[in-house]
């Protein structure tokens, strides 16, 4: 079965690791979107959560009590990580991410466009994009 949203990572790492002051909220957000589960390794003392999809770690979340959310697109506080989610239905995907606690940062394209993207912030403020129609 094809997942509802596919994580597209443009860096040579197996997984992304966004810092967050609330690792529970951040890891739950990504687990919900990626249809995965949150795993808290015993060694982490709760300071590290990872999101696994089909048993593979895809996103790790590290506790950063003094985390300052990025202010993208304003460069005052630089982004620490950026993820793209390739989606088939941008309208449904936008409704889902907003309902789960994301906020819209940039409506670069209309949702009815054949291809495009929109940028959002996750609960910890990290920008991510929904992309669609791109080969």
PDB file of C-alpha atoms in Angstrom, residues 41-130:
ATOM      1  CA  UNK A  41      14.685   4.125  23.067  1.00  0.00           C
ATOM      2  CA  UNK A  42      15.475   3.086  26.654  1.00  0.00           C
ATOM      3  CA  UNK A  43      18.925   4.686  26.431  1.00  0.00           C
ATOM      4  CA  UNK A  44      17.476   8.111  25.572  1.00  0.00           C
ATOM      5  CA  UNK A  45      15.995   8.959  28.978  1.00  0.00           C
ATOM      6  CA  UNK A  46      13.099  10.497  27.009  1.00  0.00           C
ATOM      7  CA  UNK A  47      15.344  13.071  25.344  1.00  0.00           C
ATOM      8  CA  UNK A  48      15.241  11.355  21.956  1.00  0.00           C
ATOM      9  CA  UNK A  49      12.205  10.057  20.098  1.00  0.00           C
ATOM     10  CA  UNK A  50      12.253   8.484  16.707  1.00  0.00           C
ATOM     11  CA  UNK A  51       9.477   8.027  14.212  1.00  0.00           C
ATOM     12  CA  UNK A  52       9.496   4.668  12.484  1.00  0.00           C
ATOM     13  CA  UNK A  53       7.574   3.807   9.341  1.00  0.00           C
ATOM     14  CA  UNK A  54       7.383   0.105   8.536  1.00  0.00           C
ATOM     15  CA  UNK A  55      10.033  -0.520  11.200  1.00  0.00           C
ATOM     16  CA  UNK A  56      12.540   1.918   9.673  1.00  0.00           C
ATOM     17  CA  UNK A  57      13.543   5.138  11.465  1.00  0.00           C
ATOM     18  CA  UNK A  58      12.763   8.159   9.268  1.00  0.00           C
ATOM     19  CA  UNK A  59      12.640  11.125  11.658  1.00  0.00           C
ATOM     20  CA  UNK A  60      14.397  11.538  14.980  1.00  0.00           C
ATOM     21  CA  UNK A  61      13.489  14.296  17.430  1.00  0.00           C
ATOM     22  CA  UNK A  62      16.062  15.494  19.932  1.00  0.00           C
ATOM     23  CA  UNK A  63      15.225  17.429  23.098  1.00  0.00           C
ATOM     24  CA  UNK A  64      16.534  20.986  23.000  1.00  0.00           C
ATOM     25  CA  UNK A  65      15.093  22.769  26.062  1.00  0.00           C
ATOM     26  CA  UNK A  66      16.285  26.160  24.786  1.00  0.00           C
ATOM     27  CA  UNK A  67      15.097  25.581  21.218  1.00  0.00           C
ATOM     28  CA  UNK A  68      14.291  28.812  19.401  1.00  0.00           C
ATOM     29  CA  UNK A  69      11.966  28.175  16.450  1.00  0.00           C
ATOM     30  CA  UNK A  70      13.254  29.337  13.074  1.00  0.00           C
ATOM     31  CA  UNK A  71      11.628  32.432  11.622  1.00  0.00           C
ATOM     32  CA  UNK A  72      11.752  31.395   7.951  1.00  0.00           C
ATOM     33  CA  UNK A  73      11.313  33.073   5.547  1.00  0.00           C
ATOM     34  CA  UNK A  74      12.733  35.855   7.745  1.00  0.00           C
ATOM     35  CA  UNK A  75      16.444  34.991   8.191  1.00  0.00           C
ATOM     36  CA  UNK A  76      16.616  36.278  11.805  1.00  0.00           C
ATOM     37  CA  UNK A  77      16.643  32.694  13.162  1.00  0.00           C
ATOM     38  CA  UNK A  78      17.905  30.220  10.564  1.00  0.00           C
ATOM     39  CA  UNK A  79      16.127  26.954   9.870  1.00  0.00           C
ATOM     40  CA  UNK A  80      17.828  23.859  11.281  1.00  0.00           C
ATOM     41  CA  UNK A  81      16.079  21.267   9.116  1.00  0.00           C
ATOM     42  CA  UNK A  82      13.686  21.208   6.182  1.00  0.00           C
ATOM     43  CA  UNK A  83      11.578  18.258   5.055  1.00  0.00           C
ATOM     44  CA  UNK A  84       9.440  17.872   1.942  1.00  0.00           C
ATOM     45  CA  UNK A  85       6.354  15.678   1.769  1.00  0.00           C
ATOM     46  CA  UNK A  86       5.257  14.633  -1.707  1.00  0.00           C
ATOM     47  CA  UNK A  87       1.456  14.388  -1.780  1.00  0.00           C
ATOM     48  CA  UNK A  88      -1.162  13.304  -4.309  1.00  0.00           C
ATOM     49  CA  UNK A  89      -3.994  15.527  -3.047  1.00  0.00           C
ATOM     50  CA  UNK A  90      -2.707  18.935  -1.913  1.00  0.00           C
ATOM     51  CA  UNK A  91      -6.106  20.121  -0.636  1.00  0.00           C
ATOM     52  CA  UNK A  92      -6.560  17.107   1.630  1.00  0.00           C
ATOM     53  CA  UNK A  93      -2.914  17.191   2.716  1.00  0.00           C
ATOM     54  CA  UNK A  94      -3.098  20.878   3.635  1.00  0.00           C
ATOM     55  CA  UNK A  95      -6.284  20.327   5.638  1.00  0.00           C
ATOM     56  CA  UNK A  96      -4.599  17.435   7.443  1.00  0.00           C
ATOM     57  CA  UNK A  97      -1.366  19.230   8.355  1.00  0.00           C
ATOM     58  CA  UNK A  98      -3.263  22.294   9.578  1.00  0.00           C
ATOM     59  CA  UNK A  99      -5.601  20.124  11.668  1.00  0.00           C
ATOM     60  CA  UNK A 100      -2.570  18.411  13.234  1.00  0.00           C
ATOM     61  CA  UNK A 101      -1.028  21.712  14.329  1.00  0.00           C
ATOM     62  CA  UNK A 102       1.046  22.990  11.405  1.00  0.00           C
ATOM     63  CA  UNK A 103       0.736  26.587  10.288  1.00  0.00           C
ATOM     64  CA  UNK A 104       0.981  27.953   6.773  1.00  0.00           C
ATOM     65  CA  UNK A 105       4.145  29.965   6.083  1.00  0.00           C
ATOM     66  CA  UNK A 106       4.038  30.433   2.311  1.00  0.00           C
ATOM     67  CA  UNK A 107       1.256  29.711  -0.193  1.00  0.00           C
ATOM     68  CA  UNK A 108       3.633  29.539  -3.168  1.00  0.00           C
ATOM     69  CA  UNK A 109       1.069  27.912  -5.469  1.00  0.00           C
ATOM     70  CA  UNK A 110      -2.691  27.504  -5.604  1.00  0.00           C
ATOM     71  CA  UNK A 111      -3.851  24.110  -4.339  1.00  0.00           C
ATOM     72  CA  UNK A 112      -5.584  23.518  -7.689  1.00  0.00           C
ATOM     73  CA  UNK A 113      -2.319  23.928  -9.645  1.00  0.00           C
ATOM     74  CA  UNK A 114      -1.091  20.844 -11.514  1.00  0.00           C
ATOM     75  CA  UNK A 115       2.226  21.095  -9.689  1.00  0.00           C
ATOM     76  CA  UNK A 116       3.539  23.192  -6.865  1.00  0.00           C
ATOM     77  CA  UNK A 117       4.415  23.491  -3.227  1.00  0.00           C
ATOM     78  CA  UNK A 118       3.415  25.246  -0.036  1.00  0.00           C
ATOM     79  CA  UNK A 119       5.539  25.784   3.065  1.00  0.00           C
ATOM     80  CA  UNK A 120       4.346  25.179   6.627  1.00  0.00           C
ATOM     81  CA  UNK A 121       5.833  25.138  10.122  1.00  0.00           C
ATOM     82  CA  UNK A 122       5.606  22.036  12.308  1.00  0.00           C
ATOM     83  CA  UNK A 123       4.840  22.338  16.060  1.00  0.00           C
ATOM     84  CA  UNK A 124       8.496  23.199  16.835  1.00  0.00           C
ATOM     85  CA  UNK A 125       8.521  25.832  14.085  1.00  0.00           C
ATOM     86  CA  UNK A 126      10.592  23.895  11.534  1.00  0.00           C
ATOM     87  CA  UNK A 127       9.592  24.650   7.944  1.00  0.00           C
ATOM     88  CA  UNK A 128       8.450  21.801   5.732  1.00  0.00           C
ATOM     89  CA  UNK A 129       6.807  21.705   2.331  1.00  0.00           C
ATOM     90  CA  UNK A 130       3.964  19.845   0.744  1.00  0.00           C
TER      91      UNK A 130
END
